[in-house]
mmCIF file of C-alpha atoms and ligand atoms in Angstrom:
data_model
loop_
_atom_site.group_PDB
_atom_site.id
_atom_site.type_symbol
_atom_site.label_atom_id
_atom_site.label_comp_id
_atom_site.label_asym_id
_atom_site.label_seq_id
_atom_site.Cartn_x
_atom_site.Cartn_y
_atom_site.Cartn_z
ATOM 1 C CA MET A 1 21.102 -33.771 24.294
ATOM 2 C CA CYS A 2 22.552 -36.852 26.094
ATOM 3 C CA SER A 3 20.429 -39.564 28.178
ATOM 4 C CA ALA A 4 21.680 -38.832 31.793
ATOM 5 C CA ARG A 5 24.036 -41.970 33.250
ATOM 6 C CA GLU A 6 24.267 -40.776 36.785
ATOM 7 C CA HIS A 7 22.801 -44.455 37.764
ATOM 8 C CA HIS A 8 25.689 -46.142 36.685
ATOM 9 C CA PRO A 9 28.380 -46.249 39.146
ATOM 10 C CA ALA A 10 31.631 -44.908 36.989
ATOM 11 C CA PHE A 11 29.730 -41.588 36.630
ATOM 12 C CA LYS A 12 30.237 -40.083 39.945
ATOM 13 C CA ALA A 13 33.485 -42.316 41.046
ATOM 14 C CA SER A 14 37.180 -40.859 40.474
ATOM 15 C CA PHE A 15 39.479 -41.324 37.991
ATOM 16 C CA ALA A 16 41.649 -43.277 40.725
ATOM 17 C CA GLU A 17 38.629 -45.082 41.582
ATOM 18 C CA ARG A 18 38.245 -46.279 38.082
ATOM 19 C CA ALA A 19 41.461 -47.294 37.951
ATOM 20 C CA ARG A 20 41.593 -49.690 40.328
ATOM 21 C CA ASN A 21 38.535 -51.211 38.683
ATOM 22 C CA THR A 22 40.095 -51.679 35.222
ATOM 23 C CA SER A 23 41.278 -54.491 34.120
ATOM 24 C CA HIS A 24 42.990 -53.060 30.409
ATOM 25 C CA PRO A 25 46.243 -51.984 31.200
ATOM 26 C CA LEU A 26 46.188 -48.645 29.043
ATOM 27 C CA ALA A 27 42.511 -47.475 30.222
ATOM 28 C CA ASN A 28 44.010 -47.839 34.088
ATOM 29 C CA TYR A 29 46.980 -46.405 32.964
ATOM 30 C CA LEU A 30 45.257 -43.368 31.421
ATOM 31 C CA LEU A 31 42.773 -42.990 34.541
ATOM 32 C CA ARG A 32 45.819 -42.893 36.704
ATOM 33 C CA LEU A 33 47.685 -40.471 34.700
ATOM 34 C CA MET A 34 44.608 -38.343 34.261
ATOM 35 C CA ASP A 35 44.216 -38.212 38.484
ATOM 36 C CA LEU A 36 48.496 -37.414 38.466
ATOM 37 C CA LYS A 37 47.750 -34.475 35.758
ATOM 38 C CA LYS A 38 44.892 -33.487 36.600
ATOM 39 C CA SER A 39 43.668 -32.884 33.010
ATOM 40 C CA ASN A 40 41.158 -35.116 31.047
ATOM 41 C CA LEU A 41 41.882 -33.134 28.016
ATOM 42 C CA CYS A 42 43.073 -34.551 24.575
ATOM 43 C CA LEU A 43 44.384 -32.079 21.881
ATOM 44 C CA SER A 44 43.528 -32.990 18.445
ATOM 45 C CA ALA A 45 46.676 -31.854 16.611
ATOM 46 C CA ASP A 46 44.792 -31.412 13.173
ATOM 47 C CA VAL A 47 47.991 -29.502 11.695
ATOM 48 C CA THR A 48 49.241 -29.922 7.741
ATOM 49 C CA SER A 49 53.180 -30.275 8.588
ATOM 50 C CA ALA A 50 55.087 -32.554 10.548
ATOM 51 C CA ARG A 51 57.434 -29.575 11.761
ATOM 52 C CA GLU A 52 54.505 -28.247 13.116
ATOM 53 C CA LEU A 53 52.866 -31.397 14.307
ATOM 54 C CA VAL A 54 56.026 -31.811 16.559
ATOM 55 C CA THR A 55 56.365 -28.727 17.967
ATOM 56 C CA LEU A 56 52.857 -28.507 19.046
ATOM 57 C CA ALA A 57 52.771 -31.624 21.053
ATOM 58 C CA ASP A 58 55.723 -30.526 22.922
ATOM 59 C CA ARG A 59 53.886 -26.757 23.575
ATOM 60 C CA MET A 60 50.934 -28.657 24.464
ATOM 61 C CA GLY A 61 51.959 -31.386 25.968
ATOM 62 C CA PRO A 62 51.779 -30.352 29.488
ATOM 63 C CA SER A 63 47.781 -29.807 29.539
ATOM 64 C CA ILE A 64 46.868 -33.021 28.176
ATOM 65 C CA VAL A 65 46.834 -36.685 28.732
ATOM 66 C CA VAL A 66 46.164 -37.665 24.982
ATOM 67 C CA LEU A 67 47.265 -36.201 21.542
ATOM 68 C CA LYS A 68 45.357 -37.097 18.541
ATOM 69 C CA THR A 69 46.839 -37.145 15.427
ATOM 70 C CA HIS A 70 45.552 -38.072 11.508
ATOM 71 C CA HIS A 71 49.199 -39.043 10.304
ATOM 72 C CA ASP A 72 47.384 -39.056 6.569
ATOM 73 C CA LEU A 73 46.722 -35.269 6.763
ATOM 74 C CA VAL A 74 50.113 -34.310 8.050
ATOM 75 C CA ALA A 75 52.831 -33.511 4.937
ATOM 76 C CA GLY A 76 56.563 -34.228 5.915
ATOM 77 C CA TRP A 77 55.435 -37.044 7.997
ATOM 78 C CA ASP A 78 58.601 -39.390 8.191
ATOM 79 C CA PHE A 79 58.111 -43.231 8.411
ATOM 80 C CA HIS A 80 61.184 -44.032 9.979
ATOM 81 C CA PRO A 81 60.298 -46.319 12.627
ATOM 82 C CA GLN A 82 63.144 -45.409 15.114
ATOM 83 C CA THR A 83 63.801 -41.613 13.518
ATOM 84 C CA GLY A 84 60.728 -40.830 11.997
ATOM 85 C CA THR A 85 57.377 -38.494 13.303
ATOM 86 C CA GLY A 86 55.714 -41.642 14.673
ATOM 87 C CA ALA A 87 58.990 -42.098 17.359
ATOM 88 C CA LYS A 88 59.422 -38.565 18.158
ATOM 89 C CA LEU A 89 55.745 -38.126 19.393
ATOM 90 C CA GLY A 90 56.887 -40.677 21.598
ATOM 91 C CA VAL A 91 59.712 -39.491 23.014
ATOM 92 C CA LEU A 92 57.560 -36.213 23.850
ATOM 93 C CA ALA A 93 54.929 -37.994 25.407
ATOM 94 C CA ARG A 94 57.123 -39.854 27.589
ATOM 95 C CA LYS A 95 58.749 -36.611 28.317
ATOM 96 C CA HIS A 96 55.054 -35.102 29.039
ATOM 97 C CA GLY A 97 53.347 -37.798 30.149
ATOM 98 C CA PHE A 98 50.543 -38.402 27.453
ATOM 99 C CA LEU A 99 49.301 -40.897 24.620
ATOM 100 C CA ILE A 100 49.010 -40.988 21.640
ATOM 101 C CA PHE A 101 45.639 -41.996 20.101
ATOM 102 C CA GLU A 102 45.701 -41.949 16.071
ATOM 103 C CA ASP A 103 42.469 -41.538 14.445
ATOM 104 C CA ARG A 104 42.621 -43.393 11.485
ATOM 105 C CA LYS A 105 38.716 -44.569 12.210
ATOM 106 C CA PHE A 106 39.080 -47.878 10.347
ATOM 107 C CA GLY A 107 36.384 -49.312 8.616
ATOM 108 C CA ASP A 108 36.605 -52.222 6.377
ATOM 109 C CA ILE A 109 36.645 -55.775 6.304
ATOM 110 C CA GLY A 110 38.912 -57.722 9.184
ATOM 111 C CA SER A 111 41.591 -58.493 7.181
ATOM 112 C CA THR A 112 41.956 -55.153 5.158
ATOM 113 C CA VAL A 113 41.950 -53.251 8.567
ATOM 114 C CA GLN A 114 44.378 -55.792 10.109
ATOM 115 C CA LEU A 115 47.130 -55.189 7.188
ATOM 116 C CA GLN A 116 45.829 -50.627 7.638
ATOM 117 C CA TYR A 117 46.590 -51.469 11.237
ATOM 118 C CA THR A 118 50.376 -52.670 11.233
ATOM 119 C CA ALA A 119 51.818 -52.971 7.848
ATOM 120 C CA GLY A 120 52.369 -50.005 5.135
ATOM 121 C CA SER A 121 54.584 -47.158 5.376
ATOM 122 C CA ALA A 122 52.598 -45.546 8.831
ATOM 123 C CA ARG A 123 52.929 -48.727 10.671
ATOM 124 C CA ILE A 124 50.734 -46.943 12.786
ATOM 125 C CA ILE A 125 50.554 -49.798 15.514
ATOM 126 C CA ASP A 126 54.056 -49.131 16.237
ATOM 127 C CA TRP A 127 53.797 -45.833 17.329
ATOM 128 C CA ALA A 128 50.374 -45.309 18.259
ATOM 129 C CA HIS A 129 49.219 -46.138 21.814
ATOM 130 C CA ILE A 130 45.639 -45.906 20.716
ATOM 131 C CA VAL A 131 43.500 -46.435 17.747
ATOM 132 C CA ASN A 132 39.405 -46.368 16.731
ATOM 133 C CA VAL A 133 37.446 -48.338 14.370
ATOM 134 C CA ASN A 134 34.319 -47.592 12.586
ATOM 135 C CA MET A 135 32.383 -50.271 13.392
ATOM 136 C CA VAL A 136 29.492 -50.258 10.049
ATOM 137 C CA PRO A 137 31.137 -52.812 7.900
ATOM 138 C CA GLY A 138 30.574 -55.330 11.400
ATOM 139 C CA LYS A 139 32.177 -56.657 14.625
ATOM 140 C CA ALA A 140 34.561 -58.946 12.734
ATOM 141 C CA ALA A 141 36.528 -55.275 12.341
ATOM 142 C CA VAL A 142 36.879 -55.378 15.876
ATOM 143 C CA SER A 143 38.243 -58.923 16.496
ATOM 144 C CA ALA A 144 40.659 -58.399 13.423
ATOM 145 C CA LEU A 145 42.400 -55.866 15.514
ATOM 146 C CA HIS A 146 42.384 -57.673 18.220
ATOM 147 C CA GLU A 147 43.824 -60.285 16.870
ATOM 148 C CA SER A 148 46.371 -58.133 15.509
ATOM 149 C CA ALA A 149 47.445 -56.184 18.923
ATOM 150 C CA LYS A 150 47.810 -59.552 20.594
ATOM 151 C CA ARG A 151 49.900 -61.202 18.056
ATOM 152 C CA TRP A 152 52.085 -57.420 17.562
ATOM 153 C CA ARG A 153 52.124 -57.494 21.765
ATOM 154 C CA SER A 154 53.956 -61.161 22.385
ATOM 155 C CA ARG A 155 56.546 -59.994 19.421
ATOM 156 C CA VAL A 156 57.223 -56.318 20.188
ATOM 157 C CA ASN A 157 59.569 -57.087 23.738
ATOM 158 C CA TYR A 158 61.923 -57.982 21.302
ATOM 159 C CA GLU A 159 64.236 -56.200 19.071
ATOM 160 C CA VAL A 160 65.163 -58.105 15.982
ATOM 161 C CA LYS A 161 68.647 -57.759 14.715
ATOM 162 C CA THR A 162 68.839 -58.577 11.024
ATOM 163 C CA SER A 163 71.956 -59.491 8.720
ATOM 164 C CA VAL A 164 70.830 -60.119 5.184
ATOM 165 C CA SER A 165 72.906 -61.905 2.842
ATOM 166 C CA VAL A 166 72.173 -63.166 -0.930
ATOM 167 C CA GLY A 167 73.122 -66.058 -2.885
ATOM 168 C CA THR A 168 71.105 -68.818 -5.268
ATOM 169 C CA PRO A 169 67.403 -69.334 -5.126
ATOM 170 C CA THR A 170 65.937 -72.515 -3.213
ATOM 171 C CA SER A 171 62.852 -74.070 -3.735
ATOM 172 C CA ASP A 172 61.472 -74.563 0.027
ATOM 173 C CA SER A 173 62.320 -70.981 0.326
ATOM 174 C CA PHE A 174 58.642 -69.818 -0.920
ATOM 175 C CA ASP A 175 55.700 -71.043 1.605
ATOM 176 C CA GLU A 176 53.763 -73.433 -0.815
ATOM 177 C CA ASN A 177 50.185 -72.919 1.626
ATOM 178 C CA GLY A 178 50.386 -68.912 0.608
ATOM 179 C CA GLU A 179 50.316 -68.312 3.828
ATOM 180 C CA GLU A 180 49.744 -64.816 5.306
ATOM 181 C CA SER A 181 50.572 -62.985 8.173
ATOM 182 C CA ASP A 182 48.877 -60.021 8.819
ATOM 183 C CA GLU A 183 51.352 -57.813 7.783
ATOM 184 C CA GLY A 184 50.373 -58.729 4.883
ATOM 185 C CA PRO A 185 51.923 -60.896 2.339
ATOM 186 C CA PHE A 186 55.758 -58.256 2.046
ATOM 187 C CA SER A 187 56.374 -59.193 5.363
ATOM 188 C CA ASN A 188 58.082 -61.683 7.114
ATOM 189 C CA SER A 189 56.049 -62.733 10.117
ATOM 190 C CA SER A 190 58.662 -64.337 11.865
ATOM 191 C CA LEU A 191 59.877 -60.339 12.180
ATOM 192 C CA ALA A 192 59.087 -58.078 15.304
ATOM 193 C CA PRO A 193 57.232 -55.247 13.644
ATOM 194 C CA ARG A 194 59.674 -52.558 14.362
ATOM 195 C CA ASP A 195 62.794 -54.500 12.523
ATOM 196 C CA ARG A 196 61.372 -55.481 9.410
ATOM 197 C CA PRO A 197 63.717 -55.841 6.239
ATOM 198 C CA SER A 198 62.080 -53.112 4.054
ATOM 199 C CA SER A 199 62.326 -55.405 0.790
ATOM 200 C CA SER A 200 62.808 -58.928 0.434
ATOM 201 C CA GLY A 201 64.653 -60.761 -2.054
ATOM 202 C CA PHE A 202 61.278 -62.425 -3.647
ATOM 203 C CA ARG A 203 58.440 -60.708 -5.527
ATOM 204 C CA PRO A 204 55.346 -62.631 -4.396
ATOM 205 C CA ASP A 205 52.097 -62.455 -6.540
ATOM 206 C CA TYR A 206 48.954 -61.222 -4.974
ATOM 207 C CA ASN A 207 47.541 -64.250 -3.828
ATOM 208 C CA GLY A 208 50.294 -64.579 -1.522
ATOM 209 C CA ARG A 209 51.405 -67.734 -3.466
ATOM 210 C CA LYS A 210 55.154 -68.627 -4.971
ATOM 211 C CA GLY A 211 56.313 -65.584 -5.928
ATOM 212 C CA SER A 212 58.656 -65.281 -9.174
ATOM 213 C CA ILE A 213 62.188 -65.456 -7.632
ATOM 214 C CA VAL A 214 64.527 -62.280 -8.450
ATOM 215 C CA SER A 215 67.343 -63.958 -6.022
ATOM 216 C CA ILE A 216 66.899 -64.943 -2.723
ATOM 217 C CA THR A 217 67.804 -63.390 1.035
ATOM 218 C CA THR A 218 68.390 -65.087 3.618
ATOM 219 C CA LEU A 219 67.537 -63.332 6.872
ATOM 220 C CA THR A 220 70.013 -64.237 10.215
ATOM 221 C CA GLN A 221 68.000 -63.204 13.475
ATOM 222 C CA SER A 222 68.769 -62.541 16.592
ATOM 223 C CA PHE A 223 65.875 -61.424 19.647
ATOM 224 C CA GLU A 224 67.095 -58.536 21.768
ATOM 225 C CA PRO A 225 64.912 -57.732 24.982
ATOM 226 C CA VAL A 226 64.242 -54.521 25.120
ATOM 227 C CA ASP A 227 62.347 -52.278 27.554
ATOM 228 C CA SER A 228 60.779 -49.425 26.234
ATOM 229 C CA PRO A 229 61.137 -48.486 22.001
ATOM 230 C CA ARG A 230 63.871 -45.778 22.501
ATOM 231 C CA PHE A 231 64.017 -42.906 19.981
ATOM 232 C CA SER A 232 67.906 -42.367 18.430
ATOM 233 C CA GLY A 233 67.004 -39.511 16.336
ATOM 234 C CA THR A 234 68.186 -35.868 16.553
ATOM 235 C CA ILE A 235 65.840 -34.214 19.419
ATOM 236 C CA ASN A 236 67.757 -31.891 21.332
ATOM 237 C CA GLU A 237 69.629 -34.191 24.029
ATOM 238 C CA GLY A 238 68.048 -33.943 26.902
ATOM 239 C CA ASP A 239 64.327 -34.440 25.201
ATOM 240 C CA GLU A 240 64.669 -37.932 26.484
ATOM 241 C CA LEU A 241 62.922 -37.155 29.819
ATOM 242 C CA LEU A 242 60.376 -39.302 31.533
ATOM 243 C CA TYR A 243 57.609 -38.434 32.796
ATOM 244 C CA ALA A 244 57.607 -38.190 36.703
ATOM 245 C CA GLY A 245 55.009 -40.012 38.750
ATOM 246 C CA ILE A 246 54.516 -42.522 37.221
ATOM 247 C CA GLU A 247 55.713 -45.561 34.774
ATOM 248 C CA GLU A 248 55.969 -45.897 30.684
ATOM 249 C CA PRO A 249 52.672 -46.690 29.513
ATOM 250 C CA PRO A 250 52.235 -50.251 28.789
ATOM 251 C CA TRP A 251 52.935 -52.010 25.413
ATOM 252 C CA ASP A 252 49.336 -52.999 25.192
ATOM 253 C CA ARG A 253 47.294 -50.890 22.929
ATOM 254 C CA GLY A 254 43.957 -49.573 22.791
ATOM 255 C CA LEU A 255 41.013 -49.261 20.826
ATOM 256 C CA LEU A 256 37.964 -46.779 20.685
ATOM 257 C CA ILE A 257 35.080 -47.655 19.176
ATOM 258 C CA LEU A 258 33.376 -45.006 17.270
ATOM 259 C CA ALA A 259 30.013 -45.281 18.909
ATOM 260 C CA GLN A 260 28.004 -41.367 18.141
ATOM 261 C CA MET A 261 29.159 -38.488 16.381
ATOM 262 C CA SER A 262 29.706 -35.352 17.173
ATOM 263 C CA SER A 263 28.592 -34.218 13.109
ATOM 264 C CA GLU A 264 24.738 -33.248 12.405
ATOM 265 C CA GLY A 265 22.702 -35.682 10.566
ATOM 266 C CA ASN A 266 25.541 -38.768 11.089
ATOM 267 C CA PHE A 267 23.744 -42.156 10.758
ATOM 268 C CA MET A 268 24.892 -43.634 14.102
ATOM 269 C CA THR A 269 21.616 -44.598 15.263
ATOM 270 C CA LYS A 270 20.882 -45.880 19.179
ATOM 271 C CA GLU A 271 20.719 -49.669 17.674
ATOM 272 C CA TYR A 272 24.826 -48.976 15.900
ATOM 273 C CA THR A 273 25.448 -47.375 19.313
ATOM 274 C CA ASP A 274 24.713 -50.712 21.259
ATOM 275 C CA ALA A 275 26.245 -53.177 18.629
ATOM 276 C CA CYS A 276 29.300 -50.978 19.438
ATOM 277 C CA VAL A 277 29.100 -51.245 23.101
ATOM 278 C CA GLU A 278 28.010 -55.107 22.708
ATOM 279 C CA ALA A 279 31.372 -55.261 20.828
ATOM 280 C CA ALA A 280 33.543 -53.829 23.470
ATOM 281 C CA ARG A 281 32.008 -55.860 26.137
ATOM 282 C CA GLU A 282 33.236 -59.161 23.841
ATOM 283 C CA HIS A 283 36.495 -57.360 23.896
ATOM 284 C CA LYS A 284 37.155 -55.653 27.021
ATOM 285 C CA ASP A 285 41.160 -56.885 27.485
ATOM 286 C CA PHE A 286 41.061 -54.652 24.160
ATOM 287 C CA VAL A 287 38.174 -52.061 23.728
ATOM 288 C CA MET A 288 38.875 -49.326 25.695
ATOM 289 C CA GLY A 289 36.459 -47.056 25.803
ATOM 290 C CA PHE A 290 33.941 -44.971 22.308
ATOM 291 C CA ILE A 291 34.651 -41.653 21.191
ATOM 292 C CA SER A 292 30.541 -40.811 22.045
ATOM 293 C CA GLN A 293 28.671 -37.965 23.169
ATOM 294 C CA GLU A 294 28.165 -39.494 26.542
ATOM 295 C CA SER A 295 28.899 -42.276 28.599
ATOM 296 C CA LEU A 296 28.159 -45.130 27.146
ATOM 297 C CA ASN A 297 28.261 -47.317 30.167
ATOM 298 C CA SER A 298 25.246 -49.431 31.399
ATOM 299 C CA GLN A 299 26.037 -52.601 33.273
ATOM 300 C CA PRO A 300 27.227 -52.367 36.864
ATOM 301 C CA ASP A 301 30.849 -53.804 35.691
ATOM 302 C CA ASP A 302 31.042 -51.296 32.511
ATOM 303 C CA SER A 303 33.867 -49.279 32.977
ATOM 304 C CA PHE A 304 34.834 -48.031 29.462
ATOM 305 C CA ILE A 305 36.269 -44.301 28.960
ATOM 306 C CA SER A 306 34.016 -41.676 26.992
ATOM 307 C CA MET A 307 36.517 -40.074 24.337
ATOM 308 C CA THR A 308 34.594 -36.367 23.467
ATOM 309 C CA PRO A 309 35.075 -34.199 20.747
ATOM 310 C CA GLY A 310 32.607 -31.270 19.630
ATOM 311 C CA CYS A 311 33.820 -29.284 22.238
ATOM 312 C CA GLN A 312 34.560 -26.262 22.349
ATOM 313 C CA LEU A 313 34.115 -22.851 24.644
ATOM 314 C CA PRO A 314 32.690 -19.595 24.326
ATOM 315 C CA PRO A 315 35.485 -16.981 24.313
ATOM 316 C CA ASP A 316 36.905 -15.805 27.903
ATOM 317 C CA GLY A 317 34.734 -14.513 29.762
ATOM 318 C CA GLU A 318 31.307 -14.968 27.962
ATOM 319 C CA GLY A 319 29.225 -17.253 29.630
ATOM 320 C CA GLU A 320 32.680 -19.731 29.500
ATOM 321 C CA GLU A 321 30.369 -22.616 30.964
ATOM 322 C CA ASP A 322 26.843 -23.061 29.999
ATOM 323 C CA GLY A 323 27.149 -20.491 26.570
ATOM 324 C CA GLU A 324 26.086 -21.956 23.637
ATOM 325 C CA VAL A 325 28.241 -22.240 20.984
ATOM 326 C CA GLU A 326 28.024 -22.456 16.996
ATOM 327 C CA GLY A 327 29.078 -25.248 14.907
ATOM 328 C CA ASP A 328 31.700 -24.547 12.081
ATOM 329 C CA GLY A 329 29.432 -24.607 9.034
ATOM 330 C CA LEU A 330 30.812 -27.471 7.638
ATOM 331 C CA GLY A 331 28.338 -30.059 10.058
ATOM 332 C CA GLN A 332 30.842 -29.879 12.723
ATOM 333 C CA GLN A 333 28.586 -29.344 16.276
ATOM 334 C CA TYR A 334 29.698 -28.064 19.300
ATOM 335 C CA ASN A 335 29.312 -28.578 23.405
ATOM 336 C CA THR A 336 31.044 -27.048 26.272
ATOM 337 C CA PRO A 337 33.250 -28.929 28.421
ATOM 338 C CA ALA A 338 30.452 -28.401 31.078
ATOM 339 C CA LYS A 339 27.863 -30.043 29.406
ATOM 340 C CA LEU A 340 30.218 -32.954 27.880
ATOM 341 C CA VAL A 341 31.131 -33.763 31.552
ATOM 342 C CA GLY A 342 29.631 -32.496 34.136
ATOM 343 C CA LEU A 343 26.288 -34.415 32.821
ATOM 344 C CA CYS A 344 26.755 -36.611 29.442
ATOM 345 C CA GLY A 345 29.208 -38.244 31.668
ATOM 346 C CA SER A 346 31.897 -37.857 29.354
ATOM 347 C CA ASP A 347 35.319 -38.339 30.655
ATOM 348 C CA ILE A 348 37.793 -37.002 28.445
ATOM 349 C CA ILE A 349 37.237 -33.511 25.865
ATOM 350 C CA ILE A 350 38.776 -34.082 22.529
ATOM 351 C CA VAL A 351 39.746 -30.343 21.103
ATOM 352 C CA GLY A 352 40.911 -29.157 18.157
ATOM 353 C CA ARG A 353 40.447 -25.708 16.563
ATOM 354 C CA GLY A 354 39.270 -24.368 20.103
ATOM 355 C CA ILE A 355 42.705 -24.920 20.905
ATOM 356 C CA LEU A 356 44.576 -24.474 17.833
ATOM 357 C CA LYS A 357 43.260 -21.465 16.601
ATOM 358 C CA ALA A 358 43.419 -19.190 19.831
ATOM 359 C CA ALA A 359 45.998 -16.230 19.861
ATOM 360 C CA SER A 360 48.239 -18.605 22.605
ATOM 361 C CA PRO A 361 47.275 -22.383 22.167
ATOM 362 C CA PRO A 362 49.062 -22.951 25.124
ATOM 363 C CA VAL A 363 47.437 -20.776 26.980
ATOM 364 C CA GLU A 364 43.736 -21.727 25.981
ATOM 365 C CA ALA A 365 44.723 -25.704 26.210
ATOM 366 C CA GLU A 366 44.847 -24.396 29.813
ATOM 367 C CA ARG A 367 41.544 -22.707 30.023
ATOM 368 C CA TYR A 368 40.272 -26.217 28.614
ATOM 369 C CA ARG A 369 41.583 -28.586 30.966
ATOM 370 C CA ARG A 370 40.785 -25.942 33.870
ATOM 371 C CA LYS A 371 36.965 -26.352 32.760
ATOM 372 C CA ALA A 372 36.998 -30.145 31.727
ATOM 373 C CA TRP A 373 38.559 -30.950 35.137
ATOM 374 C CA LYS A 374 35.862 -28.727 36.994
ATOM 375 C CA ALA A 375 33.047 -30.661 35.549
ATOM 376 C CA TYR A 376 34.856 -33.793 36.345
ATOM 377 C CA LEU A 377 34.955 -32.687 39.715
ATOM 378 C CA GLN A 378 31.775 -31.903 40.315
ATOM 379 C CA ARG A 379 30.396 -34.315 38.441
ATOM 380 C CA THR A 380 32.288 -36.858 41.100
ATOM 381 C CA GLY A 381 31.727 -34.591 44.183
ATOM 382 C CA GLN A 382 35.054 -34.072 44.741
ATOM 383 C CA GLU A 383 36.342 -30.355 46.382
ATOM 384 C CA ILE A 384 36.831 -28.180 43.194
HETATM 385 O O1 S5P B 401 32.119 -37.252 15.862
HETATM 386 C C1 S5P B 401 33.493 -37.188 16.025
HETATM 387 C C2 S5P B 401 34.686 -38.133 16.015
HETATM 388 C C3 S5P B 401 35.676 -37.398 15.450
HETATM 389 S S1 S5P B 401 37.093 -38.382 15.886
HETATM 390 N N1 S5P B 401 33.780 -36.098 15.569
HETATM 391 C C4 S5P B 401 35.147 -35.024 15.271
HETATM 392 O O2 S5P B 401 35.021 -33.996 15.181
HETATM 393 N N2 S5P B 401 35.935 -36.157 15.061
HETATM 394 C C5 S5P B 401 37.558 -35.536 15.020
HETATM 395 O O3 S5P B 401 37.415 -34.716 16.246
HETATM 396 C C6 S5P B 401 37.519 -34.729 14.230
HETATM 397 O O4 S5P B 401 38.034 -35.710 13.156
HETATM 398 C C7 S5P B 401 38.723 -33.819 14.300
HETATM 399 O O5 S5P B 401 39.763 -34.545 14.512
HETATM 400 C C8 S5P B 401 38.541 -33.455 16.158
HETATM 401 C C9 S5P B 401 37.782 -32.602 15.794
HETATM 402 O O6 S5P B 401 38.296 -31.196 15.643
HETATM 403 P P1 S5P B 401 37.659 -29.714 16.502
HETATM 404 O O7 S5P B 401 38.611 -28.879 15.172
HETATM 405 O O8 S5P B 401 36.024 -29.723 15.690
HETATM 406 O O9 S5P B 401 37.539 -29.077 17.617
#
């Protein structure tokens, strides 16, 4: 089911060693976190209400290193940048030590994926450390997202205080060149992503050219350095704790390329997978790895992380490690952590329903964590 990559140095290397050889800031952080927490488990938090999601993240936080979200299937997602659902998950991520991965699978032309990443109600880049891209439209989607992440990174250390006043319109208030930032025609490109005014004083047309004047708004901005995005909402006092033993994650964002899928009959050919690896090598300081069914490290200096969905364990006690697990009847196929991590060289298993549907999800998450960690220790020849 997978082409073994045991000849690549990363296959046998510990996560701590891999961290030392990884220049990607977020990949380096994640590998150190895995080593510290003894976890290579990502929870696919596919629940349909924001309240459930936040509760789940708090309960499962101790077992996981990555929390994977699909924000678009969550009812009641609060989009407020400082107090909304993304910010709440951020607080829990700092408290328990995990990264947030929005499984958005961007798959469009460069300009559109930039807007989907940085703009709209969700402003995914503000709260998700990691996102992924479906590279079917071509490599431009990867370079476009990379460009957005760089631009965001260069502004994010500054919080912008804006004061807004309304006055008489003047003709030079509009950008005659129709230049748009990656945040789209409605944004003020000089503002840091998390503190743009929610409405502007003009209504642009869709060519990004002159807008029709409604009133003019003057923004006065002052930039204040901040160390980390602090949540100012209503999570309980004392929840604003930091996971011990490691610093807060870096501001640098990371991208995973969807290089192979777990679903039956998918169209991701070897040629497509190879193109994904090529794109990753071209954007090493942004692409941290792949969603794949096996390790895709093949050149000596490749140090990508493989995260693998389509993972379940047979029920407790029934040939836990080597047993076969049936698919879900909707195309999803499953393999065990022992196979995926031990044989195929995957680094992180992604598990949704295997944990979420258990009688006690926190107990089940621990069972998955232990099995996946054991498979990693065996693969790398460490003591169990
Ligand atoms: O190939 C893939 C890629 C992804 S990201 N196969 C997948 O199943 N996924 C995602 O992983 C999928 O969208 C879902 O959120 C999760 C698997 O959930 P489970 O309940 O089948 O474990």
